[in-house]
Structures are given as structure tokens and as C-alpha cells.
Amino acid sequence: MQNIQFPVNFEFNISTLANDFKATDASGKTIAYVRQKMFKLKEDIQIFSDDSKTKVNYRIKADKWLDFSTAYSFYDESTENKGKSFGKVVRKGWKSIWKAEYQIIDENEKQQYTVSEENAWVKVGDSLLGQIPILSIFTGYLFNPSYIVVDINGNQIIRLKKQASFFGRKFELSKLGEMDADDDDRVMLSLMMMILLERRRG
């Protein structure tokens, strides 16, 4: 997923039992098909090259990390065989209960970026209305949270925003600043994992 053309769109498939979505770039080209294996004790995410699901380019696997936070480690063909990830995204436990926050970590266990929810009240409204029968199907149009990726110097890099849609199935990633060339995969995989988790939260 190098040299990605923004904006990138994530669109969830609501006709399958799996938790899966397609990622397309600005030209409409599919750059990844993300599938979460269901009924697993640990998260196991497969990222295919396209929606034919013939080739797995990456895997994301859950594990515990520092301060009891759950880490989601990234593997490709070369690193998975060696049992060593090329990075991870970490959800900041208690801190993320009110306002989602994640850290993107490189292969040397150093933090590179932070992903933060811009307005926690949007998530609260989404969750509350989601508990009301019938009205719950309209939350995808009324409440649309957004998340910002910031580097260690405080520069904004990418915004991920939920788009108005039934069942909250569409998201758009827009580029705000530059990132290191070899960080594309880590940042994109982090946002893919994050949106699987946040969409499940409501």
C-alpha cells in the first residue's frame, strides 16, 4: 500500500457474516480488502490485495503490550515467517473509554503517531440514539465521528471521518500532511484496525 492516492474510502460489506470492508483510492482502485475472522478468541485480521480474496498481503494479530493495553501487531509475508512484526497500533485502555486514542508504534517499539477522536460527544450521541428502536438505523446519518493522525511533532497527517450512510458503513481518509515514505503501511493498517474496533463500539 505504497504511494496511496488520497482520499481513500472504506466501505463495509453489510451482506456477509464477517466484519469486512473494501478500501479504494481516489481513482476508485481497490487497494485492500479487510476481513476480520469471526468467533476468534484473539483478533485475527486478513488484508487481501483486492476483493477476490486470493492473496493475503498483511495480517493483524492481537496481543497484550505495556500497561495492559491491547496491541495489534502487523505482519507481512517476510515478517510473519520470522515471528516479528513491523509495527503495531495500541489502544490506550481506560483513556479510550471516553475519547478514543491509539498509538502507532514502529518496528523498534518507538511511538511514531497518535490517532485521536476529535469530538467525543459525537460518539456519545451515536451510542445513545443507537439504543432506540427504529431511530437507531438513522444514526449513520446524524452522527459522524472523525479521527486525526498526528506525528510526534504535533503535525496533522490524516483525518478519518465517518460518512453519512445507513449502518455507518462508509468512511473517508483525507491527507492533511506528509509522513515518512516507509510509514504508509503502518498508518493505513492502524486506521483499518482502529475502525474495526470503533465501529464495534457504536
Coordinates of N, CA and C in Angstrom, one line a residue:
M1 N 0.8 -1.2 0.0 CA 0.0 0.0 0.0 C 0.9 1.3 0.0
Q2 N 1.8 1.3 -0.9 CA 2.7 2.4 -1.0 C 2.2 3.4 -2.0
N3 N 2.6 4.7 -1.9 CA 2.2 5.8 -2.8 C 0.7 5.8 -3.0
I4 N 0.0 5.9 -1.9 CA -1.5 5.9 -1.9 C -2.1 7.2 -2.4
Q5 N -3.1 7.2 -3.3 CA -3.7 8.4 -3.8 C -4.9 8.7 -2.9
F6 N -4.9 9.8 -2.2 CA -6.0 10.2 -1.3 C -6.9 11.1 -2.1
P7 N -8.2 11.1 -1.7 CA -8.8 10.4 -0.5 C -9.0 8.9 -0.7
V8 N -8.9 8.2 0.4 CA -9.1 6.8 0.4 C -10.5 6.5 1.1
N9 N -11.3 5.6 0.6 CA -12.6 5.3 1.1 C -12.6 3.9 1.6
F10 N -13.2 3.7 2.8 CA -13.5 2.4 3.4 C -15.0 2.2 3.3
E11 N -15.5 1.1 2.8 CA -16.9 0.8 2.7 C -17.1 -0.7 3.2
F12 N -17.9 -0.8 4.3 CA -18.2 -2.0 4.9 C -19.2 -2.8 4.1
N13 N -19.0 -4.1 4.1 CA -19.9 -5.0 3.5 C -21.0 -5.5 4.5
I14 N -22.2 -5.1 4.3 CA -23.2 -5.5 5.3 C -24.0 -6.7 4.9
S15 N -23.6 -7.4 3.8 CA -24.3 -8.6 3.4 C -23.7 -9.9 3.8
T16 N -22.5 -9.8 4.5 CA -21.8 -11.0 4.9 C -21.8 -11.1 6.4
L17 N -21.5 -12.3 6.9 CA -21.4 -12.5 8.4 C -20.1 -12.0 8.9
A18 N -19.1 -11.9 8.1 CA -17.8 -11.5 8.5 C -17.8 -9.9 8.7
N19 N -16.9 -9.4 9.5 CA -16.7 -8.0 9.6 C -15.7 -7.6 8.6
D20 N -16.1 -7.1 7.4 CA -15.2 -6.9 6.3 C -15.5 -5.6 5.5
F21 N -14.5 -5.0 4.9 CA -14.7 -3.8 4.1 C -13.6 -3.7 3.0
K22 N -14.0 -2.9 2.0 CA -13.1 -2.6 0.9 C -12.5 -1.2 1.0
A23 N -11.2 -1.1 0.7 CA -10.6 0.2 0.7 C -10.2 0.6 -0.8
T24 N -10.7 1.7 -1.2 CA -10.4 2.2 -2.6 C -9.7 3.5 -2.5
D25 N -8.9 3.8 -3.5 CA -8.2 5.1 -3.5 C -8.9 6.1 -4.4
A26 N -8.3 7.3 -4.6 CA -9.0 8.4 -5.3 C -9.4 8.0 -6.7
S27 N -8.7 7.1 -7.4 CA -9.1 6.6 -8.7 C -10.2 5.6 -8.7
G28 N -10.6 5.1 -7.5 CA -11.6 4.0 -7.5 C -11.0 2.6 -7.5
K29 N -9.6 2.6 -7.5 CA -8.9 1.3 -7.5 C -9.0 0.7 -6.1
T30 N -9.3 -0.6 -6.0 CA -9.2 -1.3 -4.7 C -7.8 -1.5 -4.3
I31 N -7.4 -1.0 -3.1 CA -6.1 -1.2 -2.6 C -6.0 -2.2 -1.5
A32 N -7.1 -2.6 -1.0 CA -7.1 -3.7 0.1 C -8.6 -4.1 0.3
Y33 N -8.7 -5.4 0.7 CA -9.9 -5.9 1.2 C -9.7 -6.5 2.6
V34 N -10.3 -5.9 3.6 CA -10.0 -6.3 5.0 C -11.1 -7.2 5.6
R35 N -10.7 -8.3 6.1 CA -11.6 -9.3 6.7 C -11.2 -9.7 8.1
Q36 N -12.1 -9.6 9.0 CA -11.9 -10.0 10.4 C -12.5 -11.3 10.6
K37 N -11.7 -12.3 11.0 CA -12.2 -13.6 11.3 C -13.1 -13.6 12.5
M38 N -14.3 -14.2 12.3 CA -15.3 -14.2 13.4 C -15.1 -15.3 14.3
F39 N -15.6 -15.1 15.6 CA -15.6 -16.2 16.6 C -14.2 -16.6 17.0
K40 N -13.2 -15.7 16.9 CA -11.9 -15.9 17.3 C -11.7 -15.4 18.8
L41 N -10.9 -16.1 19.6 CA -10.6 -15.7 20.9 C -9.7 -14.4 20.9
K42 N -8.8 -14.4 19.9 CA -8.0 -13.3 19.6 C -8.3 -12.7 18.3
E43 N -8.2 -11.4 18.1 CA -8.4 -10.7 16.8 C -7.4 -11.3 15.8
D44 N -7.9 -11.6 14.6 CA -7.1 -12.1 13.5 C -7.6 -11.5 12.3
I45 N -6.9 -10.5 11.7 CA -7.4 -9.7 10.6 C -6.6 -10.0 9.4
Q46 N -7.2 -10.3 8.3 CA -6.5 -10.6 7.0 C -6.7 -9.4 6.1
I47 N -5.7 -8.9 5.5 CA -5.8 -7.8 4.5 C -5.3 -8.4 3.1
F48 N -6.3 -8.5 2.3 CA -6.1 -9.1 0.9 C -5.8 -8.0 -0.1
S49 N -5.2 -8.3 -1.2 CA -4.8 -7.3 -2.2 C -6.0 -6.7 -2.9
D50 N -7.1 -7.5 -3.0 CA -8.3 -7.0 -3.6 C -9.5 -7.8 -3.1
D51 N -10.7 -7.5 -3.6 CA -11.9 -8.2 -3.1 C -12.1 -9.6 -3.7
S52 N -11.1 -10.1 -4.5 CA -11.2 -11.5 -4.9 C -10.7 -12.4 -3.8
K53 N -10.0 -11.8 -2.8 CA -9.5 -12.5 -1.6 C -8.6 -13.7 -2.0
T54 N -7.8 -13.6 -3.0 CA -6.9 -14.7 -3.4 C -5.5 -14.5 -2.8
K55 N -5.1 -13.3 -2.4 CA -3.8 -13.1 -1.9 C -3.8 -12.3 -0.6
V56 N -3.3 -12.8 0.4 CA -3.2 -12.1 1.7 C -1.8 -11.3 1.7
N57 N -1.9 -10.0 1.8 CA -0.7 -9.2 1.8 C -0.2 -8.9 3.3
Y58 N -1.2 -8.8 4.2 CA -0.9 -8.5 5.6 C -1.8 -9.2 6.5
R59 N -1.3 -9.4 7.8 CA -2.2 -9.9 8.8 C -2.0 -9.0 10.0
I60 N -3.1 -8.8 10.8 CA -3.0 -8.1 12.1 C -3.5 -9.0 13.2
K61 N -2.6 -9.2 14.2 CA -2.9 -10.1 15.3 C -2.9 -9.4 16.7
A62 N -3.8 -9.7 17.5 CA -3.9 -9.0 18.8 C -3.0 -9.7 19.9
D63 N -2.5 -8.9 20.8 CA -1.7 -9.4 21.9 C -1.6 -8.3 22.9
K64 N -1.2 -8.6 24.2 CA -1.1 -7.7 25.2 C 0.2 -7.0 25.1
W65 N 0.3 -5.7 25.5 CA 1.5 -4.9 25.4 C 1.7 -4.2 26.8
L66 N 2.4 -3.1 26.8 CA 2.6 -2.4 28.0 C 1.3 -1.9 28.7
D67 N 1.3 -1.6 30.0 CA 0.2 -1.1 30.8 C -1.1 -1.7 30.5
F68 N -1.1 -3.0 30.2 CA -2.3 -3.8 30.0 C -3.2 -3.3 28.8
S69 N -2.6 -2.5 27.9 CA -3.3 -2.2 26.7 C -3.2 -3.3 25.7
T70 N -4.2 -3.4 24.8 CA -4.1 -4.4 23.8 C -3.4 -3.9 22.6
A71 N -2.4 -4.6 22.1 CA -1.7 -4.2 20.9 C -2.1 -5.1 19.7
Y72 N -2.1 -4.5 18.5 CA -2.5 -5.2 17.3 C -1.3 -5.1 16.4
S73 N -0.6 -6.2 16.2 CA 0.7 -6.2 15.5 C 0.5 -6.5 14.0
F74 N 1.4 -5.9 13.2 CA 1.3 -6.0 11.8 C 2.4 -7.0 11.2
Y75 N 2.0 -7.8 10.3 CA 2.9 -8.8 9.7 C 2.6 -8.8 8.2
D76 N 3.7 -9.0 7.4 CA 3.6 -9.3 6.0 C 4.3 -10.7 5.8
E77 N 4.4 -11.0 4.5 CA 4.9 -12.4 4.3 C 6.3 -12.6 4.9
S78 N 7.2 -11.6 4.8 CA 8.5 -11.8 5.3 C 8.6 -11.8 6.9
T79 N 7.8 -10.9 7.5 CA 7.9 -10.8 9.0 C 7.1 -11.9 9.7
E80 N 6.0 -12.3 9.1 CA 5.2 -13.4 9.8 C 6.0 -14.7 9.9
N81 N 6.8 -15.0 8.9 CA 7.6 -16.3 9.0 C 8.6 -16.2 10.0
K82 N 9.1 -15.0 10.3 CA 10.1 -14.8 11.4 C 9.5 -14.6 12.7
G83 N 8.2 -14.4 12.8 CA 7.5 -14.2 14.1 C 7.8 -12.8 14.6
K84 N 8.2 -11.8 13.8 CA 8.5 -10.5 14.2 C 7.6 -9.5 13.4
S85 N 6.9 -8.6 14.1 CA 6.0 -7.6 13.4 C 6.9 -6.4 12.9
F86 N 6.3 -5.7 12.0 CA 7.0 -4.5 11.5 C 6.3 -3.2 12.1
G87 N 5.5 -3.4 13.1 CA 4.8 -2.3 13.8 C 3.6 -2.7 14.5
K88 N 2.9 -1.8 15.2 CA 1.7 -2.2 15.9 C 0.9 -0.9 16.2
V89 N -0.4 -1.1 16.4 CA -1.2 0.0 16.9 C -1.8 -0.4 18.3
V90 N -1.8 0.5 19.2 CA -2.1 0.2 20.6 C -3.3 1.1 21.0
R91 N -4.4 0.5 21.5 CA -5.5 1.2 22.0 C -5.2 1.6 23.5
K92 N -5.4 2.8 23.9 CA -4.9 3.3 25.2 C -6.0 3.0 26.3
G93 N -6.3 1.7 26.4 CA -7.1 1.2 27.5 C -8.2 2.2 28.1
W94 N -8.0 2.5 29.4 CA -9.0 3.3 30.1 C -9.2 4.7 29.5
K95 N -8.1 5.2 28.9 CA -8.1 6.5 28.3 C -9.0 6.6 27.1
S96 N -9.2 5.4 26.4 CA -10.1 5.4 25.2 C -11.5 5.2 25.5
I97 N -11.9 5.0 26.8 CA -13.3 4.7 27.1 C -14.2 6.0 26.8
W98 N -13.6 7.1 27.1 CA -14.4 8.4 26.9 C -14.1 8.9 25.5
K99 N -12.8 9.0 25.1 CA -12.4 9.5 23.8 C -11.3 8.6 23.3
A100 N -11.6 8.0 22.1 CA -10.7 7.1 21.5 C -9.3 7.6 21.3
E101 N -8.3 6.9 21.7 CA -6.9 7.3 21.4 C -6.1 6.0 21.2
Y102 N -5.3 6.1 20.1 CA -4.4 5.0 19.8 C -3.0 5.5 19.5
Q103 N -2.0 4.7 19.7 CA -0.7 5.0 19.4 C -0.2 4.1 18.3
I104 N 0.5 4.6 17.3 CA 1.1 3.8 16.2 C 2.6 3.6 16.6
I105 N 3.1 2.4 16.7 CA 4.4 2.1 17.1 C 5.2 1.4 16.0
D106 N 6.5 1.8 15.8 CA 7.2 1.2 14.7 C 7.9 -0.1 15.1
E107 N 8.7 -0.7 14.2 CA 9.3 -2.0 14.5 C 10.3 -2.0 15.6
N108 N 10.7 -0.8 16.0 CA 11.7 -0.7 17.1 C 11.0 -0.4 18.4
E109 N 9.7 -0.5 18.5 CA 8.9 -0.3 19.7 C 8.9 1.2 20.1
K110 N 9.1 2.1 19.1 CA 9.0 3.6 19.3 C 7.7 4.1 18.8
Q111 N 7.1 5.0 19.6 CA 5.9 5.7 19.1 C 6.2 6.6 17.9
Q112 N 5.4 6.5 16.9 CA 5.5 7.4 15.7 C 4.4 8.4 15.6
Y113 N 3.2 7.9 15.8 CA 2.0 8.8 15.6 C 1.0 8.5 16.7
T114 N 0.0 9.4 16.9 CA -1.1 9.3 17.8 C -2.4 9.4 16.9
V115 N -3.4 8.6 17.2 CA -4.7 8.8 16.5 C -5.7 9.1 17.6
S116 N -6.4 10.3 17.5 CA -7.3 10.7 18.5 C -8.7 11.0 17.9
E117 N -9.7 10.7 18.6 CA -11.1 11.1 18.2 C -11.2 12.6 18.4
E118 N -11.8 13.3 17.5 CA -11.8 14.8 17.5 C -12.9 15.3 18.5
N119 N -14.0 14.7 18.5 CA -15.1 15.1 19.4 C -15.8 13.9 20.0
A120 N -15.6 13.7 21.3 CA -16.1 12.5 22.0 C -17.7 12.6 22.1
W121 N -18.2 13.8 22.1 CA -19.7 13.9 22.2 C -20.4 13.3 21.0
V122 N -19.8 13.3 19.9 CA -20.4 12.7 18.7 C -20.6 11.2 18.9
K123 N -19.6 10.6 19.5 CA -19.7 9.2 19.8 C -20.8 8.9 20.9
V124 N -20.9 9.8 21.9 CA -21.9 9.6 22.9 C -23.3 9.7 22.3
G125 N -23.6 10.7 21.4 CA -24.9 10.8 20.8 C -25.2 9.6 19.9
D126 N -24.2 9.2 19.2 CA -24.4 8.0 18.3 C -24.8 6.8 19.2
S127 N -24.1 6.6 20.3 CA -24.4 5.4 21.1 C -25.8 5.5 21.8
L128 N -26.2 6.7 22.2 CA -27.5 6.9 22.9 C -28.6 6.6 21.9
L129 N -28.5 7.3 20.8 CA -29.6 7.1 19.8 C -29.7 5.7 19.2
G130 N -28.5 5.1 19.2 CA -28.5 3.7 18.8 C -29.2 2.7 19.6
Q131 N -29.6 3.1 20.8 CA -30.3 2.2 21.7 C -31.8 2.3 21.5
I132 N -32.3 3.3 20.7 CA -33.7 3.5 20.4 C -34.2 2.7 19.2
P133 N -35.1 1.8 19.3 CA -35.6 1.1 18.1 C -36.0 2.0 17.0
I134 N -35.9 1.6 15.8 CA -36.2 2.3 14.6 C -35.3 3.5 14.4
L135 N -35.2 4.4 15.4 CA -34.3 5.6 15.2 C -32.8 5.2 15.0
S136 N -32.5 4.0 15.6 CA -31.1 3.6 15.5 C -30.5 3.4 14.1
I137 N -31.4 3.1 13.1 CA -30.9 2.9 11.8 C -30.5 4.3 11.1
F138 N -30.9 5.4 11.8 CA -30.6 6.7 11.2 C -29.3 7.3 11.8
T139 N -28.7 6.6 12.8 CA -27.5 7.2 13.5 C -26.4 7.4 12.5
G140 N -26.3 6.6 11.4 CA -25.3 6.7 10.4 C -25.4 8.0 9.6
Y141 N -26.5 8.7 9.7 CA -26.7 9.9 9.0 C -26.5 11.1 10.0
L142 N -26.8 10.9 11.2 CA -26.9 12.0 12.2 C -25.5 12.3 12.9
F143 N -24.8 11.2 13.2 CA -23.6 11.3 14.0 C -22.4 10.7 13.2
N144 N -21.4 11.5 12.9 CA -20.3 11.1 12.1 C -19.0 11.5 12.7
P145 N -18.5 10.7 13.6 CA -17.2 11.0 14.3 C -16.0 11.1 13.3
S146 N -15.0 11.8 13.7 CA -13.8 11.9 12.9 C -12.6 11.7 13.8
Y147 N -11.5 11.3 13.2 CA -10.2 10.9 14.0 C -9.0 11.5 13.2
I148 N -8.1 12.0 14.0 CA -6.9 12.7 13.4 C -5.6 11.9 13.8
V149 N -4.8 11.7 12.8 CA -3.5 11.1 12.9 C -2.5 12.3 13.1
V150 N -1.7 12.3 14.2 CA -0.7 13.4 14.4 C 0.6 12.7 14.7
D151 N 1.7 13.3 14.1 CA 3.0 12.8 14.3 C 3.6 13.3 15.7
I152 N 4.8 12.8 16.0 CA 5.4 13.2 17.3 C 5.7 14.6 17.4
N153 N 5.7 15.4 16.3 CA 5.9 16.8 16.4 C 4.6 17.6 16.4
G154 N 3.5 16.9 16.5 CA 2.2 17.6 16.5 C 1.6 18.0 15.2
N155 N 2.2 17.5 14.1 CA 1.7 17.8 12.8 C 0.6 16.9 12.4
Q156 N -0.5 17.4 11.9 CA -1.7 16.6 11.5 C -1.3 15.9 10.1
I157 N -1.6 14.6 10.1 CA -1.2 13.9 8.9 C -2.4 13.4 8.1
I158 N -3.4 12.8 8.7 CA -4.5 12.2 8.1 C -5.8 12.4 9.0
R159 N -6.9 12.7 8.3 CA -8.2 12.7 9.0 C -9.0 11.5 8.5
L160 N -9.6 10.7 9.4 CA -10.5 9.7 9.0 C -11.9 10.1 9.5
K161 N -12.9 10.2 8.6 CA -14.2 10.7 9.0 C -15.3 9.7 8.5
K162 N -16.2 9.4 9.4 CA -17.4 8.6 9.0 C -18.3 9.4 8.1
Q163 N -18.7 8.8 7.0 CA -19.6 9.5 6.1 C -21.1 9.1 6.4
A164 N -21.9 10.1 6.0 CA -23.4 9.8 6.2 C -23.8 8.6 5.4
S165 N -24.3 7.5 6.1 CA -24.7 6.3 5.4 C -25.4 5.4 6.3
F166 N -26.3 4.6 5.8 CA -27.0 3.6 6.6 C -26.0 2.7 7.3
F167 N -26.3 2.4 8.5 CA -25.5 1.4 9.3 C -24.0 1.8 9.5
G168 N -23.7 3.1 9.2 CA -22.4 3.6 9.4 C -21.3 2.8 8.7
R169 N -21.6 2.6 7.4 CA -20.7 1.7 6.6 C -19.6 2.4 5.8
K170 N -19.6 3.7 5.7 CA -18.7 4.4 4.8 C -17.8 5.4 5.6
F171 N -16.5 5.4 5.3 CA -15.5 6.2 5.9 C -14.6 6.8 4.9
E172 N -14.1 8.0 5.1 CA -13.2 8.6 4.2 C -11.9 9.1 4.9
L173 N -10.8 8.8 4.3 CA -9.5 9.3 4.8 C -8.9 10.4 3.8
S174 N -8.7 11.5 4.4 CA -8.1 12.6 3.7 C -6.7 13.0 4.2
K175 N -5.9 13.3 3.3 CA -4.5 13.6 3.7 C -4.3 15.1 4.1
L176 N -3.7 15.3 5.2 CA -3.5 16.7 5.7 C -2.1 17.1 5.7
G177 N -1.1 16.2 5.8 CA 0.3 16.5 5.8 C 1.1 15.3 5.3
E178 N 2.4 15.4 5.4 CA 3.3 14.4 4.9 C 3.8 13.5 6.0
M179 N 4.0 12.2 5.6 CA 4.6 11.2 6.5 C 5.8 10.6 5.8
D180 N 6.6 9.9 6.6 CA 7.8 9.3 6.1 C 7.3 8.2 5.1
A181 N 8.1 8.0 4.0 CA 7.7 7.1 2.9 C 7.4 5.7 3.4
D182 N 8.2 5.2 4.4 CA 8.1 3.8 4.8 C 7.0 3.7 5.9
D183 N 6.3 4.7 6.2 CA 5.2 4.6 7.2 C 3.8 4.4 6.7
D184 N 3.7 4.4 5.3 CA 2.4 4.3 4.7 C 1.6 3.0 5.2
D185 N 2.3 1.9 5.2 CA 1.7 0.6 5.6 C 1.2 0.7 7.0
R186 N 2.1 1.1 7.9 CA 1.8 1.1 9.4 C 0.6 2.0 9.7
V187 N 0.6 3.2 9.0 CA -0.5 4.2 9.3 C -1.8 3.6 8.7
M188 N -1.8 3.1 7.5 CA -3.0 2.6 6.9 C -3.6 1.4 7.7
L189 N -2.7 0.4 8.0 CA -3.1 -0.7 8.8 C -3.7 -0.3 10.2
S190 N -3.1 0.7 10.8 CA -3.5 1.2 12.1 C -5.0 1.7 12.0
L191 N -5.2 2.5 10.9 CA -6.6 3.0 10.7 C -7.6 2.0 10.4
M192 N -7.1 0.9 9.7 CA -8.0 -0.2 9.3 C -8.4 -0.9 10.6
M193 N -7.4 -1.2 11.5 CA -7.7 -1.9 12.7 C -8.6 -1.0 13.6
M194 N -8.2 0.3 13.7 CA -9.0 1.2 14.6 C -10.4 1.2 14.2
I195 N -10.7 1.3 12.9 CA -12.1 1.5 12.5 C -12.9 0.2 12.8
L196 N -12.3 -0.9 12.7 CA -13.0 -2.2 13.0 C -13.4 -2.1 14.5
L197 N -12.5 -1.7 15.4 CA -12.8 -1.6 16.8 C -13.8 -0.5 17.1
E198 N -13.6 0.7 16.6 CA -14.5 1.8 16.9 C -15.9 1.6 16.3
R199 N -16.0 1.0 15.2 CA -17.4 0.7 14.6 C -18.1 -0.3 15.5
R200 N -17.4 -1.2 16.1 CA -18.0 -2.2 17.0 C -18.4 -1.5 18.3
R201 N -17.7 -0.4 18.7 CA -18.1 0.3 19.9 C -19.4 1.0 19.7
G202 N -19.8 1.4 18.5 CA -21.0 2.1 18.2 C -20.8 3.3 17.4

